[in-house]
PDB file of C-alpha atoms and ligand atoms in Angstrom:
ATOM      1  CA  MET E   1      -1.839 -15.666  -3.316  1.00 97.00           C
ATOM      2  CA  GLU E   2      -4.884 -15.504  -1.086  1.00 98.00           C
ATOM      3  CA  ILE E   3      -7.939 -13.693  -2.423  1.00 98.00           C
ATOM      4  CA  VAL E   4     -10.405 -12.482   0.201  1.00 98.00           C
ATOM      5  CA  ILE E   5     -13.679 -11.164  -1.223  1.00 98.00           C
ATOM      6  CA  VAL E   6     -15.476  -9.071   1.371  1.00 98.00           C
ATOM      7  CA  ASP E   7     -19.005  -7.661   1.514  1.00 97.00           C
ATOM      8  CA  SER E   8     -17.757  -4.167   2.341  1.00 96.00           C
ATOM      9  CA  SER E   9     -14.540  -2.182   2.737  1.00 94.00           C
ATOM     10  CA  GLU E  10     -15.305  -2.036   6.478  1.00 96.00           C
ATOM     11  CA  ASP E  11     -15.229  -5.853   6.700  1.00 97.00           C
ATOM     12  CA  GLY E  12     -11.932  -5.842   4.799  1.00 98.00           C
ATOM     13  CA  ALA E  13     -10.527  -3.191   7.145  1.00 98.00           C
ATOM     14  CA  VAL E  14     -11.228  -5.384  10.175  1.00 98.00           C
ATOM     15  CA  ILE E  15      -9.495  -8.394   8.600  1.00 98.00           C
ATOM     16  CA  VAL E  16      -6.418  -6.339   7.695  1.00 98.00           C
ATOM     17  CA  ALA E  17      -6.334  -4.506  11.050  1.00 98.00           C
ATOM     18  CA  ASP E  18      -6.372  -7.922  12.772  1.00 97.00           C
ATOM     19  CA  ALA E  19      -3.337  -8.977  10.707  1.00 98.00           C
ATOM     20  CA  ILE E  20      -1.530  -5.725  11.545  1.00 98.00           C
ATOM     21  CA  GLY E  21      -2.414  -6.201  15.209  1.00 97.00           C
ATOM     22  CA  ARG E  22      -0.760  -9.638  15.160  1.00 96.00           C
ATOM     23  CA  VAL E  23       2.369  -8.217  13.520  1.00 96.00           C
ATOM     24  CA  VAL E  24       2.809  -5.318  15.930  1.00 96.00           C
ATOM     25  CA  SER E  25       2.168  -7.393  19.019  1.00 93.00           C
ATOM     26  CA  SER E  26       4.457 -10.272  18.051  1.00 88.00           C
ATOM     27  CA  GLY E  27       7.565  -8.344  16.973  1.00 76.00           C
ATOM     28  CA  VAL E  28      10.101  -6.519  19.160  1.00 86.00           C
ATOM     29  CA  SER E  29      10.440  -3.671  16.654  1.00 93.00           C
ATOM     30  CA  PRO E  30       7.697  -4.217  14.073  1.00 97.00           C
ATOM     31  CA  THR E  31       7.760  -2.421  10.748  1.00 98.00           C
ATOM     32  CA  LEU E  32       4.778  -1.488   8.607  1.00 98.00           C
ATOM     33  CA  GLY E  33       4.810  -0.335   5.002  1.00 98.00           C
ATOM     34  CA  LEU E  34       2.116   2.296   4.476  1.00 98.00           C
ATOM     35  CA  ALA E  35       0.206   3.165   1.324  1.00 98.00           C
ATOM     36  CA  THR E  36      -1.680   6.375   0.629  1.00 97.00           C
ATOM     37  CA  GLY E  37      -4.756   6.902  -1.546  1.00 95.00           C
ATOM     38  CA  GLY E  38      -8.318   5.972  -0.671  1.00 95.00           C
ATOM     39  CA  SER E  39      -7.960   2.191  -0.454  1.00 97.00           C
ATOM     40  CA  PRO E  40      -6.215   1.879   2.941  1.00 98.00           C
ATOM     41  CA  LEU E  41      -8.269   4.590   4.702  1.00 98.00           C
ATOM     42  CA  GLY E  42     -10.696   2.111   6.277  1.00 98.00           C
ATOM     43  CA  VAL E  43      -7.766   0.167   7.727  1.00 98.00           C
ATOM     44  CA  TYR E  44      -6.277   3.362   9.175  1.00 98.00           C
ATOM     45  CA  ARG E  45      -9.631   4.306  10.711  1.00 98.00           C
ATOM     46  CA  GLU E  46      -9.913   0.852  12.276  1.00 98.00           C
ATOM     47  CA  LEU E  47      -6.360   1.007  13.666  1.00 98.00           C
ATOM     48  CA  ILE E  48      -6.990   4.494  15.081  1.00 98.00           C
ATOM     49  CA  ALA E  49     -10.171   3.251  16.788  1.00 98.00           C
ATOM     50  CA  ARG E  50      -8.301   0.314  18.337  1.00 98.00           C
ATOM     51  CA  SER E  51      -5.441   2.555  19.411  1.00 98.00           C
ATOM     52  CA  ARG E  52      -7.853   5.013  21.071  1.00 98.00           C
ATOM     53  CA  ALA E  53      -9.702   2.177  22.761  1.00 98.00           C
ATOM     54  CA  GLY E  54      -6.394   0.978  24.190  1.00 97.00           C
ATOM     55  CA  THR E  55      -6.636  -2.434  22.529  1.00 97.00           C
ATOM     56  CA  LEU E  56      -3.737  -1.848  20.129  1.00 97.00           C
ATOM     57  CA  ARG E  57      -0.281  -0.545  21.021  1.00 97.00           C
ATOM     58  CA  LEU E  58       1.647   0.865  18.079  1.00 97.00           C
ATOM     59  CA  ALA E  59       4.306   2.763  20.046  1.00 96.00           C
ATOM     60  CA  ASP E  60       7.198   0.480  19.008  1.00 96.00           C
ATOM     61  CA  THR E  61       6.208   0.430  15.340  1.00 98.00           C
ATOM     62  CA  THR E  62       8.364   1.908  12.606  1.00 98.00           C
ATOM     63  CA  CYS E  63       6.590   2.925   9.395  1.00 98.00           C
ATOM     64  CA  PHE E  64       7.868   3.291   5.848  1.00 98.00           C
ATOM     65  CA  LEU E  65       5.890   5.067   3.161  1.00 98.00           C
ATOM     66  CA  LEU E  66       5.633   3.428  -0.238  1.00 98.00           C
ATOM     67  CA  ASP E  67       6.268   6.580  -2.191  1.00 98.00           C
ATOM     68  CA  GLU E  68       6.351  10.368  -2.229  1.00 98.00           C
ATOM     69  CA  TYR E  69       5.681  13.104  -4.764  1.00 98.00           C
ATOM     70  CA  VAL E  70       8.674  15.057  -6.014  1.00 98.00           C
ATOM     71  CA  GLY E  71       8.195  18.820  -5.989  1.00 92.00           C
ATOM     72  CA  LEU E  72       5.969  19.188  -2.920  1.00 95.00           C
ATOM     73  CA  ALA E  73       7.370  20.465   0.370  1.00 93.00           C
ATOM     74  CA  GLN E  74       7.146  17.845   3.131  1.00 90.00           C
ATOM     75  CA  ASP E  75       4.498  19.935   4.895  1.00 93.00           C
ATOM     76  CA  HIS E  76       2.400  20.443   1.728  1.00 96.00           C
ATOM     77  CA  PRO E  77      -1.058  19.071   2.635  1.00 97.00           C
ATOM     78  CA  GLU E  78      -0.941  16.591  -0.268  1.00 97.00           C
ATOM     79  CA  SER E  79       2.576  15.286   0.321  1.00 98.00           C
ATOM     80  CA  TYR E  80       2.276  11.641   1.285  1.00 97.00           C
ATOM     81  CA  ARG E  81       4.083  12.464   4.523  1.00 97.00           C
ATOM     82  CA  SER E  82       1.291  14.935   5.426  1.00 98.00           C
ATOM     83  CA  PHE E  83      -1.387  12.532   4.216  1.00 98.00           C
ATOM     84  CA  ILE E  84      -0.211   9.694   6.437  1.00 98.00           C
ATOM     85  CA  ARG E  85       0.127  11.951   9.485  1.00 98.00           C
ATOM     86  CA  ARG E  86      -3.341  13.406   8.949  1.00 98.00           C
ATOM     87  CA  GLU E  87      -5.114  10.140   8.125  1.00 98.00           C
ATOM     88  CA  PHE E  88      -3.285   7.795  10.462  1.00 98.00           C
ATOM     89  CA  THR E  89      -0.150   8.262  12.534  1.00 98.00           C
ATOM     90  CA  ASP E  90      -1.028  11.575  14.277  1.00 98.00           C
ATOM     91  CA  HIS E  91      -4.035   9.829  15.834  1.00 98.00           C
ATOM     92  CA  THR E  92      -2.031   6.946  17.295  1.00 98.00           C
ATOM     93  CA  ASP E  93       0.943   6.437  19.601  1.00 97.00           C
ATOM     94  CA  ILE E  94       3.296   6.021  16.617  1.00 98.00           C
ATOM     95  CA  ALA E  95       6.145   8.523  17.099  1.00 97.00           C
ATOM     96  CA  ASP E  96       6.500  11.079  14.323  1.00 97.00           C
ATOM     97  CA  GLU E  97      10.240  10.239  14.046  1.00 97.00           C
ATOM     98  CA  ALA E  98       9.280   6.612  13.420  1.00 98.00           C
ATOM     99  CA  VAL E  99       7.501   7.493  10.167  1.00 98.00           C
ATOM    100  CA  HIS E 100       9.881   7.447   7.217  1.00 98.00           C
ATOM    101  CA  GLY E 101       9.425   8.334   3.581  1.00 98.00           C
ATOM    102  CA  PRO E 102      11.775   8.793   0.670  1.00 98.00           C
ATOM    103  CA  ASP E 103      13.186  12.345   0.782  1.00 97.00           C
ATOM    104  CA  ALA E 104      11.694  13.706  -2.418  1.00 97.00           C
ATOM    105  CA  THR E 105      12.905  17.222  -1.583  1.00 97.00           C
ATOM    106  CA  ALA E 106      16.590  16.209  -1.788  1.00 97.00           C
ATOM    107  CA  ALA E 107      18.773  17.821  -4.453  1.00 97.00           C
ATOM    108  CA  ASP E 108      20.230  14.373  -5.152  1.00 98.00           C
ATOM    109  CA  LEU E 109      17.183  12.148  -5.651  1.00 98.00           C
ATOM    110  CA  SER E 110      19.215   9.035  -6.524  1.00 98.00           C
ATOM    111  CA  GLY E 111      21.140   9.439  -3.262  1.00 98.00           C
ATOM    112  CA  ALA E 112      17.850   9.895  -1.384  1.00 98.00           C
ATOM    113  CA  ALA E 113      16.512   6.699  -2.978  1.00 98.00           C
ATOM    114  CA  GLU E 114      19.619   4.761  -1.900  1.00 98.00           C
ATOM    115  CA  ARG E 115      19.362   6.141   1.633  1.00 98.00           C
ATOM    116  CA  TYR E 116      15.740   5.028   1.783  1.00 98.00           C
ATOM    117  CA  GLU E 117      16.643   1.489   0.755  1.00 98.00           C
ATOM    118  CA  ALA E 118      19.342   1.508   3.456  1.00 98.00           C
ATOM    119  CA  ALA E 119      16.859   2.757   6.066  1.00 98.00           C
ATOM    120  CA  ILE E 120      14.429  -0.079   5.267  1.00 98.00           C
ATOM    121  CA  ARG E 121      17.263  -2.619   5.442  1.00 98.00           C
ATOM    122  CA  GLY E 122      18.539  -1.047   8.672  1.00 98.00           C
ATOM    123  CA  ALA E 123      15.115  -1.504  10.272  1.00 98.00           C
ATOM    124  CA  GLY E 124      15.224  -5.201   9.419  1.00 97.00           C
ATOM    125  CA  GLY E 125      12.924  -4.991   6.390  1.00 98.00           C
ATOM    126  CA  ILE E 126       9.164  -4.508   6.343  1.00 98.00           C
ATOM    127  CA  ASP E 127       6.917  -6.992   8.156  1.00 98.00           C
ATOM    128  CA  LEU E 128       3.645  -6.072   6.469  1.00 98.00           C
ATOM    129  CA  GLN E 129       3.293  -3.832   3.430  1.00 98.00           C
ATOM    130  CA  LEU E 130      -0.093  -2.312   2.591  1.00 99.00           C
ATOM    131  CA  LEU E 131      -0.729  -1.683  -1.098  1.00 98.00           C
ATOM    132  CA  GLY E 132      -3.415  -0.117  -3.240  1.00 98.00           C
ATOM    133  CA  ILE E 133      -3.611  -0.594  -6.997  1.00 98.00           C
ATOM    134  CA  GLY E 134      -3.915   2.014  -9.722  1.00 96.00           C
ATOM    135  CA  SER E 135      -6.466   1.509 -12.502  1.00 94.00           C
ATOM    136  CA  ASP E 136      -3.458   0.873 -14.790  1.00 94.00           C
ATOM    137  CA  GLY E 137      -2.187  -1.804 -12.393  1.00 97.00           C
ATOM    138  CA  HIS E 138       0.507   0.275 -10.695  1.00 97.00           C
ATOM    139  CA  ILE E 139       1.644  -0.393  -7.140  1.00 98.00           C
ATOM    140  CA  GLY E 140       3.340   2.425  -5.263  1.00 98.00           C
ATOM    141  CA  PHE E 141       4.162   4.645  -8.227  1.00 98.00           C
ATOM    142  CA  ASN E 142       5.595   1.779 -10.273  1.00 98.00           C
ATOM    143  CA  GLU E 143       3.848   2.540 -13.523  1.00 98.00           C
ATOM    144  CA  PRO E 144       3.425  -0.055 -16.303  1.00 98.00           C
ATOM    145  CA  SER E 145       6.820  -1.118 -17.727  1.00 98.00           C
ATOM    146  CA  SER E 146       8.540  -0.773 -14.333  1.00 98.00           C
ATOM    147  CA  SER E 147      11.177  -3.451 -13.927  1.00 98.00           C
ATOM    148  CA  LEU E 148      10.001  -6.300 -11.724  1.00 98.00           C
ATOM    149  CA  GLY E 149      13.409  -6.069 -10.027  1.00 98.00           C
ATOM    150  CA  SER E 150      13.337  -2.291  -9.533  1.00 98.00           C
ATOM    151  CA  ARG E 151      14.474  -0.564  -6.348  1.00 98.00           C
ATOM    152  CA  THR E 152      13.485   2.835  -4.907  1.00 98.00           C
ATOM    153  CA  ARG E 153      13.959   5.436  -7.627  1.00 98.00           C
ATOM    154  CA  LEU E 154      12.459   8.351  -9.531  1.00 98.00           C
ATOM    155  CA  LYS E 155       9.424   7.559 -11.689  1.00 98.00           C
ATOM    156  CA  THR E 156       7.424   9.703 -14.086  1.00 98.00           C
ATOM    157  CA  LEU E 157       3.681   9.419 -13.484  1.00 97.00           C
ATOM    158  CA  THR E 158       1.392   8.517 -16.360  1.00 96.00           C
ATOM    159  CA  GLU E 159      -1.309  10.958 -17.402  1.00 96.00           C
ATOM    160  CA  GLU E 160      -3.884   8.367 -16.239  1.00 93.00           C
ATOM    161  CA  THR E 161      -2.386   8.394 -12.734  1.00 95.00           C
ATOM    162  CA  ARG E 162      -2.204  12.188 -12.634  1.00 97.00           C
ATOM    163  CA  ARG E 163      -5.866  12.394 -13.689  1.00 96.00           C
ATOM    164  CA  ALA E 164      -6.849   9.798 -11.057  1.00 94.00           C
ATOM    165  CA  ASN E 165      -5.003  11.723  -8.340  1.00 95.00           C
ATOM    166  CA  ALA E 166      -6.363  15.125  -9.447  1.00 97.00           C
ATOM    167  CA  ARG E 167      -9.143  14.700  -6.887  1.00 95.00           C
ATOM    168  CA  PHE E 168      -6.598  15.500  -4.181  1.00 95.00           C
ATOM    169  CA  PHE E 169      -5.590  18.706  -6.022  1.00 97.00           C
ATOM    170  CA  ASP E 170      -8.988  20.398  -6.499  1.00 97.00           C
ATOM    171  CA  GLY E 171      -9.595  18.342  -9.633  1.00 97.00           C
ATOM    172  CA  ASP E 172      -6.603  19.878 -11.431  1.00 97.00           C
ATOM    173  CA  ALA E 173      -4.472  17.137 -13.044  1.00 97.00           C
ATOM    174  CA  ASP E 174      -1.814  19.731 -13.936  1.00 96.00           C
ATOM    175  CA  ALA E 175      -1.311  20.422 -10.242  1.00 97.00           C
ATOM    176  CA  VAL E 176      -0.436  16.755  -9.617  1.00 97.00           C
ATOM    177  CA  PRO E 177       3.355  16.399  -9.564  1.00 98.00           C
ATOM    178  CA  ARG E 178       4.863  14.752 -12.625  1.00 98.00           C
ATOM    179  CA  TYR E 179       7.472  12.733 -10.702  1.00 98.00           C
ATOM    180  CA  ALA E 180       7.660  10.627  -7.580  1.00 98.00           C
ATOM    181  CA  LEU E 181      10.182   8.620  -5.613  1.00 98.00           C
ATOM    182  CA  THR E 182       8.755   5.153  -5.099  1.00 98.00           C
ATOM    183  CA  GLN E 183       9.842   1.899  -3.560  1.00 98.00           C
ATOM    184  CA  GLY E 184      10.630  -0.386  -6.481  1.00 98.00           C
ATOM    185  CA  ILE E 185       8.830  -3.626  -7.224  1.00 98.00           C
ATOM    186  CA  GLY E 186      11.913  -5.519  -6.037  1.00 98.00           C
ATOM    187  CA  THR E 187      11.820  -3.499  -2.815  1.00 98.00           C
ATOM    188  CA  ILE E 188       8.122  -4.208  -2.283  1.00 99.00           C
ATOM    189  CA  LEU E 189       8.597  -7.928  -2.908  1.00 99.00           C
ATOM    190  CA  GLU E 190      11.053  -8.111   0.008  1.00 98.00           C
ATOM    191  CA  ALA E 191       8.365  -7.231   2.560  1.00 98.00           C
ATOM    192  CA  ARG E 192       7.397 -10.361   4.500  1.00 98.00           C
ATOM    193  CA  HIS E 193       3.654 -10.014   3.912  1.00 98.00           C
ATOM    194  CA  LEU E 194       1.972  -8.020   1.131  1.00 98.00           C
ATOM    195  CA  VAL E 195      -1.646  -6.936   1.592  1.00 99.00           C
ATOM    196  CA  LEU E 196      -3.310  -5.297  -1.391  1.00 99.00           C
ATOM    197  CA  LEU E 197      -6.660  -3.556  -0.899  1.00 98.00           C
ATOM    198  CA  ALA E 198      -9.049  -2.562  -3.668  1.00 98.00           C
ATOM    199  CA  SER E 199     -12.702  -1.690  -3.976  1.00 98.00           C
ATOM    200  CA  GLY E 200     -15.047  -0.430  -6.644  1.00 97.00           C
ATOM    201  CA  PRO E 201     -15.640  -1.293 -10.305  1.00 98.00           C
ATOM    202  CA  ALA E 202     -12.880   1.050 -11.545  1.00 96.00           C
ATOM    203  CA  LYS E 203     -10.327  -1.394 -10.131  1.00 98.00           C
ATOM    204  CA  ALA E 204     -11.928  -4.595 -11.478  1.00 98.00           C
ATOM    205  CA  GLU E 205      -9.885  -4.821 -14.668  1.00 98.00           C
ATOM    206  CA  ALA E 206      -6.527  -4.195 -12.976  1.00 98.00           C
ATOM    207  CA  VAL E 207      -7.397  -6.609 -10.152  1.00 98.00           C
ATOM    208  CA  ALA E 208      -8.358  -9.404 -12.576  1.00 98.00           C
ATOM    209  CA  ALA E 209      -5.194  -8.869 -14.621  1.00 98.00           C
ATOM    210  CA  ALA E 210      -2.995  -8.836 -11.499  1.00 98.00           C
ATOM    211  CA  ILE E 211      -4.445 -12.048 -10.078  1.00 98.00           C
ATOM    212  CA  GLU E 212      -5.367 -14.125 -13.119  1.00 98.00           C
ATOM    213  CA  GLY E 213      -3.357 -12.545 -15.928  1.00 98.00           C
ATOM    214  CA  PRO E 214       0.252 -13.204 -16.854  1.00 98.00           C
ATOM    215  CA  LEU E 215       3.174 -11.971 -14.779  1.00 98.00           C
ATOM    216  CA  THR E 216       4.271  -8.876 -16.657  1.00 98.00           C
ATOM    217  CA  ALA E 217       5.977  -5.533 -16.146  1.00 98.00           C
ATOM    218  CA  SER E 218       3.062  -4.087 -18.121  1.00 98.00           C
ATOM    219  CA  LEU E 219       0.860  -4.749 -15.087  1.00 98.00           C
ATOM    220  CA  PRO E 220       3.093  -4.103 -12.062  1.00 98.00           C
ATOM    221  CA  ALA E 221       0.640  -5.556  -9.513  1.00 98.00           C
ATOM    222  CA  SER E 222       1.012  -8.957 -11.219  1.00 99.00           C
ATOM    223  CA  ALA E 223       4.363  -9.100  -9.384  1.00 98.00           C
ATOM    224  CA  LEU E 224       2.366 -10.225  -6.340  1.00 98.00           C
ATOM    225  CA  GLN E 225       2.235 -13.617  -8.056  1.00 98.00           C
ATOM    226  CA  LEU E 226       5.943 -13.964  -7.193  1.00 98.00           C
ATOM    227  CA  HIS E 227       5.470 -13.381  -3.477  1.00 98.00           C
ATOM    228  CA  PRO E 228       5.128 -16.333  -1.085  1.00 98.00           C
ATOM    229  CA  HIS E 229       2.738 -14.442   1.224  1.00 98.00           C
ATOM    230  CA  ALA E 230       0.465 -12.053  -0.641  1.00 98.00           C
ATOM    231  CA  THR E 231      -3.138 -11.337   0.330  1.00 98.00           C
ATOM    232  CA  VAL E 232      -5.606  -9.437  -1.821  1.00 98.00           C
ATOM    233  CA  VAL E 233      -8.638  -8.037   0.021  1.00 98.00           C
ATOM    234  CA  ILE E 234     -11.312  -6.795  -2.390  1.00 98.00           C
ATOM    235  CA  ASP E 235     -15.012  -6.086  -2.456  1.00 98.00           C
ATOM    236  CA  GLY E 236     -17.454  -7.731  -4.863  1.00 98.00           C
ATOM    237  CA  THR E 237     -17.257  -4.965  -7.454  1.00 98.00           C
ATOM    238  CA  ALA E 238     -13.456  -5.006  -7.607  1.00 98.00           C
ATOM    239  CA  ALA E 239     -13.697  -8.817  -7.872  1.00 98.00           C
ATOM    240  CA  SER E 240     -16.339  -8.723 -10.616  1.00 98.00           C
ATOM    241  CA  LEU E 241     -14.035  -9.605 -13.533  1.00 98.00           C
ATOM    242  CA  LEU E 242     -12.272 -12.516 -11.828  1.00 98.00           C
ATOM    243  CA  GLU E 243     -13.019 -15.963 -13.234  1.00 98.00           C
ATOM    244  CA  ARG E 244     -12.422 -18.104 -10.156  1.00 98.00           C
ATOM    245  CA  THR E 245     -14.397 -16.205  -7.509  1.00 98.00           C
ATOM    246  CA  ASP E 246     -16.278 -19.368  -6.434  1.00 98.00           C
ATOM    247  CA  TYR E 247     -12.975 -21.029  -5.608  1.00 98.00           C
ATOM    248  CA  TYR E 248     -11.621 -17.974  -3.754  1.00 98.00           C
ATOM    249  CA  ARG E 249     -14.788 -17.655  -1.674  1.00 98.00           C
ATOM    250  CA  ALA E 250     -14.928 -21.379  -0.906  1.00 97.00           C
ATOM    251  CA  THR E 251     -11.260 -21.407   0.099  1.00 97.00           C
ATOM    252  CA  TYR E 252     -11.652 -18.476   2.462  1.00 97.00           C
ATOM    253  CA  ASP E 253     -14.866 -19.894   3.964  1.00 96.00           C
ATOM    254  CA  ALA E 254     -13.156 -23.239   4.594  1.00 96.00           C
ATOM    255  CA  LYS E 255     -10.030 -21.732   6.112  1.00 95.00           C
ATOM    256  CA  PRO E 256      -8.873 -23.563   9.221  1.00 93.00           C
ATOM    257  CA  GLU E 257      -9.239 -21.495  12.415  1.00 87.00           C
ATOM    258  CA  TRP E 258      -5.504 -21.418  13.050  1.00 91.00           C
ATOM    259  CA  GLN E 259      -4.625 -20.158   9.585  1.00 91.00           C
ATOM    260  CA  GLU E 260      -4.377 -16.382   9.464  1.00 92.00           C
ATOM    261  CA  ILE E 261      -4.271 -14.216   6.367  1.00 96.00           C
TER     262      ILE E 261
HETATM  263  C1  GLP I 301      -1.578   6.421  -5.933  1.00 79.07           C
HETATM  264  C2  GLP I 301      -0.575   5.828  -4.958  1.00 79.07           C
HETATM  265  C3  GLP I 301      -0.698   4.330  -4.881  1.00 79.07           C
HETATM  266  C4  GLP I 301      -2.160   3.955  -4.703  1.00 79.07           C
HETATM  267  C5  GLP I 301      -2.948   4.407  -5.901  1.00 79.07           C
HETATM  268  C6  GLP I 301      -4.413   4.006  -5.839  1.00 79.07           C
HETATM  269  O1  GLP I 301      -1.128   6.458  -7.246  1.00 79.07           O
HETATM  270  N1  GLP I 301       0.768   6.154  -5.274  1.00 79.07           N
HETATM  271  O2  GLP I 301       0.078   3.835  -3.806  1.00 79.07           O
HETATM  272  O3  GLP I 301      -2.278   2.575  -4.559  1.00 79.07           O
HETATM  273  O4  GLP I 301      -2.850   5.815  -5.935  1.00 79.07           O
HETATM  274  O5  GLP I 301      -5.096   4.921  -5.037  1.00 79.07           O
HETATM  275  P1  GLP I 301      -6.558   4.719  -4.485  1.00 79.07           P
HETATM  276  O6  GLP I 301      -6.430   3.751  -3.358  1.00 79.07           O
HETATM  277  O7  GLP I 301      -6.967   6.079  -4.006  1.00 79.07           O
HETATM  278  O8  GLP I 301      -7.385   4.230  -5.583  1.00 79.07           O
END
């Protein structure tokens, strides 16, 4: 796992946007895995700026959302489908039909989860998957105790997650859906490159546990330890509880020119 400690989220966004730029310009039909929440917003802003400036072409890119709330219409402003359109894809040349999410409005949610897995496989898998991390260590909506081999399925959100996401629902945790369809940890681990973004002191404990703690279903983000190409991009406050920051900083500073994240 590579740990990149940045001075600001903006610096991190540039590093990650560069990596995405390499992926979309090198593949014939590149695929991106998209996360919602606050953590990836800087990356989306950077990609939008590059797209508008004409320095980044995303037109051939297919996108797959990590997860989706159950119980919200697709056009509800806080559905993850709406979020990603509003914050990212609508401002680029990514076609709306090329943005996929699990169909959390389906009557048969297990069938919808299987279809989503098939769609990801059909697109050749995900080249680069963006991830945030919950304060309880969740990735996607894989809450603590999620199987490390799990696939896309229905999950019940913890009260901690519903409280954390209440800010998108006028501060009302009861308005946050109780269930979501989420890519499983096994699904996420099949992406060719995982990039986890985190900033702020509220994430420090989960970040330290994910990187330096044991591999455990109790801290789903620790599953990144199993992945051959995982990059964690964090600011100093999110890194504040890590023990080996000197090593991570020295390693990144001494990175050979040719070696990308
Ligand atoms: C939600 C999303 C996750 C995201 C997490 C952290 O629960 N399902 O994918 O990583 O929130 O969000 P934020 O980046 O806003 O802290």
